[in-house]
XYZ file of C-alpha atoms in Angstrom:
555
model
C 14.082 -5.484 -1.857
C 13.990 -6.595 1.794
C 13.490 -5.192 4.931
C 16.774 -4.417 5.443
C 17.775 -3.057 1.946
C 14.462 -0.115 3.280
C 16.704 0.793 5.999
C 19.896 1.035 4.534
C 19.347 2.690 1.228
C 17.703 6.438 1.112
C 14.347 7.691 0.090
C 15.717 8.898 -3.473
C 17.658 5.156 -4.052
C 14.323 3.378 -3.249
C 12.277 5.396 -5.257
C 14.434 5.330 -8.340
C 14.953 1.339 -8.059
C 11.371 1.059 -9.431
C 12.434 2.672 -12.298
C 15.004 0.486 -13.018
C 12.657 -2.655 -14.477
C 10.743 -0.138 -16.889
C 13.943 2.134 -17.322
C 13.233 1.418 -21.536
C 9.814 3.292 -21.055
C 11.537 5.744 -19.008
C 14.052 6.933 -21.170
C 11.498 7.204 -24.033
C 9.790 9.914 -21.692
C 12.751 11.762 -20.996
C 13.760 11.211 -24.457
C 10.396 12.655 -25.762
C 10.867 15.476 -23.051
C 13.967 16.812 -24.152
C 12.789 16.860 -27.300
C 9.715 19.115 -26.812
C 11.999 21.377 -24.682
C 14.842 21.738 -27.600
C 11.560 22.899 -29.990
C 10.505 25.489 -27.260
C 13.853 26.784 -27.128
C 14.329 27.028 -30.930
C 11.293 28.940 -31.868
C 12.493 32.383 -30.450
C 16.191 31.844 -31.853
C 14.652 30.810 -35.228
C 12.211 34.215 -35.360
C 14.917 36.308 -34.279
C 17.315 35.059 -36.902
C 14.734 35.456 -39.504
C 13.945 39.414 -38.202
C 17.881 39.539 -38.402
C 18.515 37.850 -41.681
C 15.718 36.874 -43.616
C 13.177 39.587 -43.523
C 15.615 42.051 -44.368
C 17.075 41.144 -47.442
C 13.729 39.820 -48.656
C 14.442 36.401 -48.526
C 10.704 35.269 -48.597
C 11.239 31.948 -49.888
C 13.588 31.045 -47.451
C 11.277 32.344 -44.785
C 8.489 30.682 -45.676
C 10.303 27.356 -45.998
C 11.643 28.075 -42.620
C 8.053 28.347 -41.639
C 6.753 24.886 -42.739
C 9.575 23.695 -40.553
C 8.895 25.260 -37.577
C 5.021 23.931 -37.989
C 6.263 20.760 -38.820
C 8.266 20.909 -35.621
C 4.945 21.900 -33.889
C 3.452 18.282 -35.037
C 6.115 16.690 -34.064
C 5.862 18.323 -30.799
C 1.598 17.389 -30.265
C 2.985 13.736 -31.118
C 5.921 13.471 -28.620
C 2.926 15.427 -25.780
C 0.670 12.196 -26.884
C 3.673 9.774 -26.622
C 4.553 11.551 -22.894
C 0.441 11.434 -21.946
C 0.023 7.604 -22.682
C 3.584 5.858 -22.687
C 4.466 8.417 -19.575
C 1.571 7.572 -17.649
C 1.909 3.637 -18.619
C 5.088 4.026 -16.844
C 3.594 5.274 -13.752
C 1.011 2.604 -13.423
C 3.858 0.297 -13.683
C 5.710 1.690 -10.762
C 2.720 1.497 -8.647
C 1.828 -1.726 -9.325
C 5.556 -2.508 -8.418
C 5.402 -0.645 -5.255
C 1.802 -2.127 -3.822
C 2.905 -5.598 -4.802
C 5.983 -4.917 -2.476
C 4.147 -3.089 0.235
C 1.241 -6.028 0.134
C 3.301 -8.877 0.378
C 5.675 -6.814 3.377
C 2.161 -6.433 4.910
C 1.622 -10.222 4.961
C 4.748 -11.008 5.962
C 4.322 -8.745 9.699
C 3.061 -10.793 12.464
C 0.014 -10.176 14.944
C 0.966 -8.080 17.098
C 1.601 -5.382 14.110
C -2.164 -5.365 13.163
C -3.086 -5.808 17.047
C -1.299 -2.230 17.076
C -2.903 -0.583 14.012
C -5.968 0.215 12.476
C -7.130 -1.370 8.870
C -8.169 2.212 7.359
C -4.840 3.827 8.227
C -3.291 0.304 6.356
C -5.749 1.150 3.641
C -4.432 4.843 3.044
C -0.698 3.213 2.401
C -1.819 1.039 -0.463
C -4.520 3.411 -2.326
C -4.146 6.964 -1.652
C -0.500 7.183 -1.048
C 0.714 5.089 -3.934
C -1.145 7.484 -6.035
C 0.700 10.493 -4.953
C 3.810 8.621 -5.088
C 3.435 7.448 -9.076
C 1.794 10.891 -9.749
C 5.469 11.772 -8.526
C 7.396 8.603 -10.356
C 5.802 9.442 -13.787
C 5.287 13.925 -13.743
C 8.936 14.278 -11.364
C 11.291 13.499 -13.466
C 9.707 14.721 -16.540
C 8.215 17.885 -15.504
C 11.983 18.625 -13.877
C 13.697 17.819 -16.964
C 11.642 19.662 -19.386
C 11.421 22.297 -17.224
C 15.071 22.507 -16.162
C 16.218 22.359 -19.793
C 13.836 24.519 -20.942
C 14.589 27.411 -17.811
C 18.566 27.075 -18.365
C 18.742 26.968 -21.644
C 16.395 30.272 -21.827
C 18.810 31.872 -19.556
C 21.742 30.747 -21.384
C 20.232 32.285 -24.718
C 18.954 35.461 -22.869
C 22.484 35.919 -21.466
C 24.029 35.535 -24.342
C 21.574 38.342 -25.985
C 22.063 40.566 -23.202
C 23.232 39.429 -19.242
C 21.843 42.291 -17.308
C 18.272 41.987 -19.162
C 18.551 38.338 -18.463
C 20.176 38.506 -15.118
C 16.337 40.161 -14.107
C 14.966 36.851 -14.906
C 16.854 34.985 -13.084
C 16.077 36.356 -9.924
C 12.822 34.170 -9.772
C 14.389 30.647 -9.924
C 15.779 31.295 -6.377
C 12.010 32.533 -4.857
C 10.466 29.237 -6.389
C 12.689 26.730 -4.552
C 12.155 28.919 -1.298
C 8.825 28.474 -0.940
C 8.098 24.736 -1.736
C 9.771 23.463 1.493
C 6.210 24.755 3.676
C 4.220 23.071 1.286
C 5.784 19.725 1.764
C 5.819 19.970 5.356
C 1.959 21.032 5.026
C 1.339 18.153 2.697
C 2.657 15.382 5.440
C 0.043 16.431 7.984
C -2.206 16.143 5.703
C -1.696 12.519 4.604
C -1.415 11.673 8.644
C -4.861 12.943 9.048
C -6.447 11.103 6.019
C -5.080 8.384 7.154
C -6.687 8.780 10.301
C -10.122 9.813 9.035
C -9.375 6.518 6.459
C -10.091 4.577 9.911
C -12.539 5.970 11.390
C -14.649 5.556 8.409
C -13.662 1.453 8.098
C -14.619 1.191 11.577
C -17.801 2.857 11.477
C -18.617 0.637 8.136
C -17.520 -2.175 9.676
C -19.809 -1.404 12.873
C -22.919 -0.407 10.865
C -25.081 -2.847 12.515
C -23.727 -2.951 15.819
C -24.402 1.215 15.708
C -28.069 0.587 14.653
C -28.565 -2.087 16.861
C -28.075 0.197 19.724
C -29.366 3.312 17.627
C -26.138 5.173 18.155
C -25.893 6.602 14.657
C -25.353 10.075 16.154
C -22.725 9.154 18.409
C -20.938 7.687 15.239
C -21.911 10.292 13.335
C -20.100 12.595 16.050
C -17.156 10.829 16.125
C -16.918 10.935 12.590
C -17.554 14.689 11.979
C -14.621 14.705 15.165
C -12.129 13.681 12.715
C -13.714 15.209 9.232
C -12.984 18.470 11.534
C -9.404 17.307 11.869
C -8.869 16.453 8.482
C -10.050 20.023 7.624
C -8.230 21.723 9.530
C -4.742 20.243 8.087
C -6.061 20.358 4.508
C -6.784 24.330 5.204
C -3.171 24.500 6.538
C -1.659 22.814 3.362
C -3.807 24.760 1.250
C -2.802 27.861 3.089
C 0.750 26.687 2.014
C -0.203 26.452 -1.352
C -1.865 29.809 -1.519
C 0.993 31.291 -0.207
C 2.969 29.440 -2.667
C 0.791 30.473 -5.743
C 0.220 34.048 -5.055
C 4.495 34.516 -4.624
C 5.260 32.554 -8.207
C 1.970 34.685 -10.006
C 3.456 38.164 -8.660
C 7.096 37.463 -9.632
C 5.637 36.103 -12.866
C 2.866 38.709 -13.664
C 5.566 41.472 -12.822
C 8.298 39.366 -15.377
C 7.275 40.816 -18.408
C 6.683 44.303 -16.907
C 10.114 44.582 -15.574
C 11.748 43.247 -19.133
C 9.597 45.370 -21.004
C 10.803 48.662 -18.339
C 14.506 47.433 -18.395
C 14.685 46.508 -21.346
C 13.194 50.234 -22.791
C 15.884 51.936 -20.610
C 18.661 49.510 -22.668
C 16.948 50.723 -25.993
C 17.384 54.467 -24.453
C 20.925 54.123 -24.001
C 21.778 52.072 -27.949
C 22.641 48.974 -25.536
C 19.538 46.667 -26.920
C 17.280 47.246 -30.003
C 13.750 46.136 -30.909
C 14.585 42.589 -32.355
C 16.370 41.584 -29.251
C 13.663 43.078 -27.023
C 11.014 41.344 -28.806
C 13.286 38.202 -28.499
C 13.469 38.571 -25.218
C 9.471 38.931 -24.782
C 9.560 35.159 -26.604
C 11.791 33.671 -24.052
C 9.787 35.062 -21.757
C 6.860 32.961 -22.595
C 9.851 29.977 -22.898
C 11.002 30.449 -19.512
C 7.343 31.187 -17.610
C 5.576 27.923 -19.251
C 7.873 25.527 -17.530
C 8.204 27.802 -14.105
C 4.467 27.300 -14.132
C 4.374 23.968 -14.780
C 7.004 23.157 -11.916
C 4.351 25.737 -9.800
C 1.735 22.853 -10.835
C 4.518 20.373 -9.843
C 5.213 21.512 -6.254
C 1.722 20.364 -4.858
C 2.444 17.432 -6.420
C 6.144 17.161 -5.204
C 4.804 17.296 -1.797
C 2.145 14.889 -1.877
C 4.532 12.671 -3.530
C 7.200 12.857 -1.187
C 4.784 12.736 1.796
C 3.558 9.277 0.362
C 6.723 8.359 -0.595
C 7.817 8.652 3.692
C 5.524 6.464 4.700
C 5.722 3.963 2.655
C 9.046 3.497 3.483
C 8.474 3.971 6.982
C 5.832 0.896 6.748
C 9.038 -0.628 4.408
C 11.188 -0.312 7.122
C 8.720 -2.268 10.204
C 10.620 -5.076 10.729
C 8.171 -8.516 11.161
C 8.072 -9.452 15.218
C 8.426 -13.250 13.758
C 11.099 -14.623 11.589
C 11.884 -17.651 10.060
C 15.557 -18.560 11.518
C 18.309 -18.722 9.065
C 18.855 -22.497 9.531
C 15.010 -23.294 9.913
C 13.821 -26.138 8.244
C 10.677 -27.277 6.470
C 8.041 -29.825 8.212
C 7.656 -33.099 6.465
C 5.387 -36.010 7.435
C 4.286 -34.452 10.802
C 3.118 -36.995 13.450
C 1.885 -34.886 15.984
C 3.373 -35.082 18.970
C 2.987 -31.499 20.649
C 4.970 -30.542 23.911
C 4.442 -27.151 25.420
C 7.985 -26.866 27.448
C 6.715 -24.526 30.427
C 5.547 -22.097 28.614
C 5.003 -18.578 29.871
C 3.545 -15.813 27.579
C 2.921 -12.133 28.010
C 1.738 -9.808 24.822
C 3.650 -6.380 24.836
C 4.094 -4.493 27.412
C 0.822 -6.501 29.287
C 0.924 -8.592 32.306
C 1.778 -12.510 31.778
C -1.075 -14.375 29.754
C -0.042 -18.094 30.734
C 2.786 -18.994 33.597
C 4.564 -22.317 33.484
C 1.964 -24.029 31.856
C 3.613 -27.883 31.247
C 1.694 -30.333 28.634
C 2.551 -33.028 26.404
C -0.029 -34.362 23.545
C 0.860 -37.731 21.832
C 0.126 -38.239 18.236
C -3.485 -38.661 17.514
C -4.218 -37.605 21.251
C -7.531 -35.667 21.986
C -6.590 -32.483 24.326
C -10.337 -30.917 25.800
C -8.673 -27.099 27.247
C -11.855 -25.821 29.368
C -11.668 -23.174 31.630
C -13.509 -19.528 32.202
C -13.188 -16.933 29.756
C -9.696 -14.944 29.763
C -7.765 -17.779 31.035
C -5.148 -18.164 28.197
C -6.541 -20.995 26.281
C -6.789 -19.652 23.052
C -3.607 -18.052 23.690
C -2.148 -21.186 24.416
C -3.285 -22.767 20.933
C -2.180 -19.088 19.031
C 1.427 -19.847 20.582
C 1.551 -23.556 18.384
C 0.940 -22.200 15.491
C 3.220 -19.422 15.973
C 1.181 -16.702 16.026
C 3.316 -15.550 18.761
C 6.521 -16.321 20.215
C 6.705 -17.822 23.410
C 8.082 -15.622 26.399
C 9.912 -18.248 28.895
C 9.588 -22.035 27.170
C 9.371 -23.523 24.166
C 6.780 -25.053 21.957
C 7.537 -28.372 20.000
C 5.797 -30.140 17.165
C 7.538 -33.126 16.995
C 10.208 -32.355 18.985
C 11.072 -29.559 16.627
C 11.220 -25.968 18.591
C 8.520 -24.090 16.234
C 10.793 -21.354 16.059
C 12.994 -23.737 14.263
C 11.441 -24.889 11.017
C 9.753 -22.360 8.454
C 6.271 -21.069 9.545
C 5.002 -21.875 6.002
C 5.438 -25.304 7.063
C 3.880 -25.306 10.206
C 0.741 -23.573 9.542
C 0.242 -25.627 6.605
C 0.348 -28.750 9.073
C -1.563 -26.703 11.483
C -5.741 -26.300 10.931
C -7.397 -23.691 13.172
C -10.979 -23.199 13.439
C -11.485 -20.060 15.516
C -14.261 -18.947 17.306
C -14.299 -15.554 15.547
C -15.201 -16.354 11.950
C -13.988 -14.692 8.983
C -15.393 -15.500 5.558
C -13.966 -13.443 2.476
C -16.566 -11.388 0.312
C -16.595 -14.183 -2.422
C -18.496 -17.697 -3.088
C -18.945 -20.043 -0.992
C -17.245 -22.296 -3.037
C -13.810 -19.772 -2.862
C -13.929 -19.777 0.890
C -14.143 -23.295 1.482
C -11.600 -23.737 -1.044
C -9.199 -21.441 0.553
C -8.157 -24.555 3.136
C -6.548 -25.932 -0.677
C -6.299 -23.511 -3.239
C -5.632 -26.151 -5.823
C -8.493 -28.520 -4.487
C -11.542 -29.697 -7.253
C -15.049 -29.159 -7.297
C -15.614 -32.818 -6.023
C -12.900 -32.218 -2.895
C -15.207 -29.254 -1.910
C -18.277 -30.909 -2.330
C -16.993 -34.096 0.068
C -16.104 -31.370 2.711
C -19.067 -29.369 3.053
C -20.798 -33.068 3.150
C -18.611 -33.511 6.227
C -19.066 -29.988 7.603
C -22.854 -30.832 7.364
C -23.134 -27.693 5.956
C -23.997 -29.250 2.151
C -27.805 -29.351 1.992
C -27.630 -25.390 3.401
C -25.431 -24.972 0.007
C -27.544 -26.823 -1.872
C -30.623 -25.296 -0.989
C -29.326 -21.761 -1.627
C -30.085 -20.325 -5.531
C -26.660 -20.243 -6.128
C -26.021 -23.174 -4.857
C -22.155 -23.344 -4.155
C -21.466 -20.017 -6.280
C -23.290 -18.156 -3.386
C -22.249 -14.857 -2.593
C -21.568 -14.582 1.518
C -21.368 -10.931 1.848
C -18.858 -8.964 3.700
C -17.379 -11.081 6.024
C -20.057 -13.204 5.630
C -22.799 -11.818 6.107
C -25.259 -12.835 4.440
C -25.020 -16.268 6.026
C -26.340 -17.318 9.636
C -23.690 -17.805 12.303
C -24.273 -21.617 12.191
C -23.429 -21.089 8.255
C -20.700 -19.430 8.763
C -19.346 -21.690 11.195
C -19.647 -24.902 9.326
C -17.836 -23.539 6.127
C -15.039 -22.343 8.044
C -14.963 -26.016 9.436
C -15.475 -27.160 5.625
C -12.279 -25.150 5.576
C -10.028 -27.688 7.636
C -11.695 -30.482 6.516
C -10.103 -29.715 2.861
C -6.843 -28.564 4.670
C -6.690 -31.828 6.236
C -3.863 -30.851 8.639
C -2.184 -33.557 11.224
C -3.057 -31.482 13.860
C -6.139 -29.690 14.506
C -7.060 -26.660 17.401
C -10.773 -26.128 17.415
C -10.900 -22.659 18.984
C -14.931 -22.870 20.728
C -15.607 -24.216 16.635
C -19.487 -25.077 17.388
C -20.176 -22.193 19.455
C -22.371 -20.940 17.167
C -23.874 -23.968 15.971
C -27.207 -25.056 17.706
C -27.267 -28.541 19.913
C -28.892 -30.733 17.016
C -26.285 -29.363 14.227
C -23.702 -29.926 16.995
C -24.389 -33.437 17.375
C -24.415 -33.847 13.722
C -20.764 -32.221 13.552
C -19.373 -33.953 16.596
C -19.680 -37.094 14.424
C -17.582 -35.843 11.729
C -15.185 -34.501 14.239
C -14.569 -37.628 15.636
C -14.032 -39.117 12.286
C -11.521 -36.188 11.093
C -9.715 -36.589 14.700
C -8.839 -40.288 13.759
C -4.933 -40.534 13.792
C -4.399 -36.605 14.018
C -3.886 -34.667 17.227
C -6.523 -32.402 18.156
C -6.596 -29.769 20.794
C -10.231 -28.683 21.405
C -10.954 -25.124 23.766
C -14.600 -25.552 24.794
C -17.166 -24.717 27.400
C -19.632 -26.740 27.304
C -19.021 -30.368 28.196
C -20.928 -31.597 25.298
C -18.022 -30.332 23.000
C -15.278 -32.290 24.802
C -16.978 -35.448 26.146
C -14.884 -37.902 23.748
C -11.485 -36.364 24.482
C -8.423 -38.451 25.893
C -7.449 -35.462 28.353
C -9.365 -32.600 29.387
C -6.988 -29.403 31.019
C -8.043 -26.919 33.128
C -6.478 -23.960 32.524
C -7.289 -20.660 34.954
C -5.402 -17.259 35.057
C -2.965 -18.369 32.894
C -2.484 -21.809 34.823
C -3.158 -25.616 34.777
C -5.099 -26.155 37.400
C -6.359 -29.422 36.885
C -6.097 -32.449 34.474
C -6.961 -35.552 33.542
């Protein structure tokens, strides 16, 4: 479904449309359900016709053969509860694969400025612990309501039928259960707000282990932490509260059941209105009509976790991406690189402007140096070709195409940006060079660490190019880290290139070494380099000052 199908379709039409692929699987667990409820519901009827008929007029046989079919029916019934345990819970694994494949691929398809805004640990409570909640829900909802609602009303219906006052005392509980689940699901959504929340703060301080004992603040973390454990607690004690309150209503009304049938229904006997059979019926049912109010008991905490989940992840459903692809864009094909930033002025939400009126054109296979101090715009400037961002006054052309004009598939894969802030996945070396071309062969890798003059490093290592880098690296030195991501573009081999400060971590004699390969890789592609130091830029066509957002200077 899209973005737009989220917003226009309710909470109970989403959830049921992942149903609708494994609907066969579905209907064997409902199927199975109704089943187990029709055997419930039989037993009592069957023992109080045998009282009535069999026992009576000494039918033995016939009472003993009913026998072997009610314990045949009990088989039956252990086989369909195996068939509901596995099959049922197959279904619901199904449905939450479903739903985190959608919810993953919406995630990659918001732009920056949604994960500028929000925190990865409150991202990673969507796709583990709420999508749990919400197929506990898909797979135990409907079957625990349909047993249970075909098991409760067709008890009543029996009961009634035996005797409607005696039965109307049971059905004054249904009304008491649906009372008090409402508090529990409002409970329950605090409490997946606050996990979410303590989900973040324990990414972050993970993620800033070694920054913490660098500056030996473990008990300031530690504090922070224990800041929002104390939160967490609080609105867990609240749901659970809830729940108590919940609990202790449905075991009083339930407890006091068989009291108040066993007191009515004496006075009935008292007055010839009822006799034993139909009392002891009665007590039967009783057991019939408590299992499955217990079970939906059971159900409600899970209702309301369910339902909780269920709201935000359509509320994350429903976030509409800052970037789109425009309904006539087109694809880029056989890019030249001819760049030409239209005076451009940028500003990121709500902020003051980044870059004002900055005006530059970049031939094909031109060298563009972008120096200036820090916090001047330039990497902003080469985020904005891309498209990270849309441009707030101007446009941005690659090859006189307005990037907000052709697919951003397209232009990123004709794009290659090194950036100064590395990021290496937790995998082999050998998958993280290979992510600049999925598809590329041992061979292609091999030729671009050679050029990334980060081969002999691989080599060296015991693992040689099946290294493992560590969390975001690492394991690796900076320098490492740096030359694979440039091993990266190499194997991308995009027309244009933006080195974002790419051998700032790279020492002056591995520099040298790289500028070489640069200059090779630069040959007929256009390459905008941001730099400091002069070293970095000395062979460039054009060098740009850029200041405050500004072009100061060029030439």
């Amino acid at each position: 479904m899209t973005t737009q199908d989220f917003q226009r379709k309710s909470a109970l039409q989403i959830f049921l449309s992942y149903f609708r692929p494994h609907r066969k699987l579905f209907i064997m667990d409902l199927t199975c359900a109704l089943l187990i409820s029709l055997i419930d519901l039989a037993f009592p009827a069957v023992s109080r016709w045998c009282m009535y008929e069999l026992l009576p007029q000494s039918a033995y046989k016939t009472f003993f053969a009913v026998m072997a079919v009610v314990f045949i029916a009990f088989v039956l019934r252990a086989l369909l509860t195996y068939v509901i345990c596995y099959w049922g819970h197959t279904f619901g694994i199904l449905v939450e694969a479903d739903i985190r494949h959608d919810l993953f691929r919406h995630m990659q398809e918001l732009s920056f400025n949604y994960y500028d805004k929000n925190r990865t640990g409150q991202l990673m409570s969507r796709l583990t612990a709420d999508l749990f909640d919400i197929t506990e829900l898909a797979h135990h909802g409907p079957e625990d309501i349909f047993i249970s609602g075909v098991t409760i009303v067709g008890s009543l219906v029996i009961m009634f039928t035996i005797q409607w006052r005696l039965a109307l005392v049971i059905a004054c509980i249904v009304p008491v259960f649906f009372a008090v689940v409402r508090s529990m699901s409002e409970a329950s959504a605090a409490v997946k707000q606050k996990t979410a929340v303590i989900n973040s703060d324990i990414e972050s301080g993970l993620s800033g282990i070694r920054t913490a004992k660098a500056f030996a603040n473990e008990g300031a973390e530690l504090q922070k932490f224990d800041s929002s454990n104390a939160t967490f607690k609080t609105s867990k004690r609240a749901f659970h509260k809830a729940m108590g309150r919940f609990n202790a209503t449905m075991e009083f009304f339930l407890c006091i059941l068989s009291a108040a049938v066993i007191a009515a229904g004496g006075l009935f006997i008292m007055r010839g209105e009822l006799n034993v059979i139909d009392l002891t019926t009665f007590s039967l049912y009783i057991t019939t009509f408590v299992t499955p109010v217990r079970k939906l008991s059971n159900f409600a905490e899970l209702f309301a976790n369910g339902t909780a989940g269920l709201g935000r992840f359509i509320e994350l459903m429903r976030e509409e991406p800052a970037l789109k692809d425009a309904p006539d864009a087109r694809r880029l094909d056989r890019v030249e690189g001819k760049i030409d930033v239209d005076h451009v002025s940028f500003a990121y939400q709500g902020d003051a402007a980044v870059l004002r009126d900055v005006d530059l054109h970049i031939r094909p296979g031109e060298t563009l140096a972008v120096v200036g101090p820090s916090g001047g715009g330039k990497s902003t400037l080469c985020q904005l070709i891309p498209r990270f961002y849309d441009v707030t006054e101007g446009a941005v052309r690659l090859d006189g195409a307005d990037v907000r004009q052709v697919t951003q598939e397209s232009l990123r894969r004709n794009v290659g940006v090194v950036q100064q802030d590395v990021f290496l996945f937790a995998a082999s070396i050998l998958e993280n060079i290979r992510y600049g071309r999925p598809g590329a062969t041992e061979e292609e890798v091999a030729r671009a660490a050679r050029l990334a003059e980060i081969y002999d490093d691989i080599c060296a290592m015991p693992d040689g190019f099946n290294t493992y880098v560590g969390e975001r690296g690492v394991l690796l030195s900076g320098g490492q880290k740096q030359r694979i991501s440039i091993a990266r573009i190499f194997l991308k081999d995009p027309p244009v290139l933006i080195l974002d400060e790419a051998t700032s971590a790279l020492d002056s004699v591995t520099e040298a070494k790289l500028q070489e390969a640069f200059d090779k890789l630069s040959q007929g592609r256009t390459t905008i380099i941001i730099a400091h130091r002069l070293s970095t830029v000395r062979n460039a066509k054009a060098i740009m000052v850029l200041e405050q957002g500004e072009i100061i200077e060029r030439g």
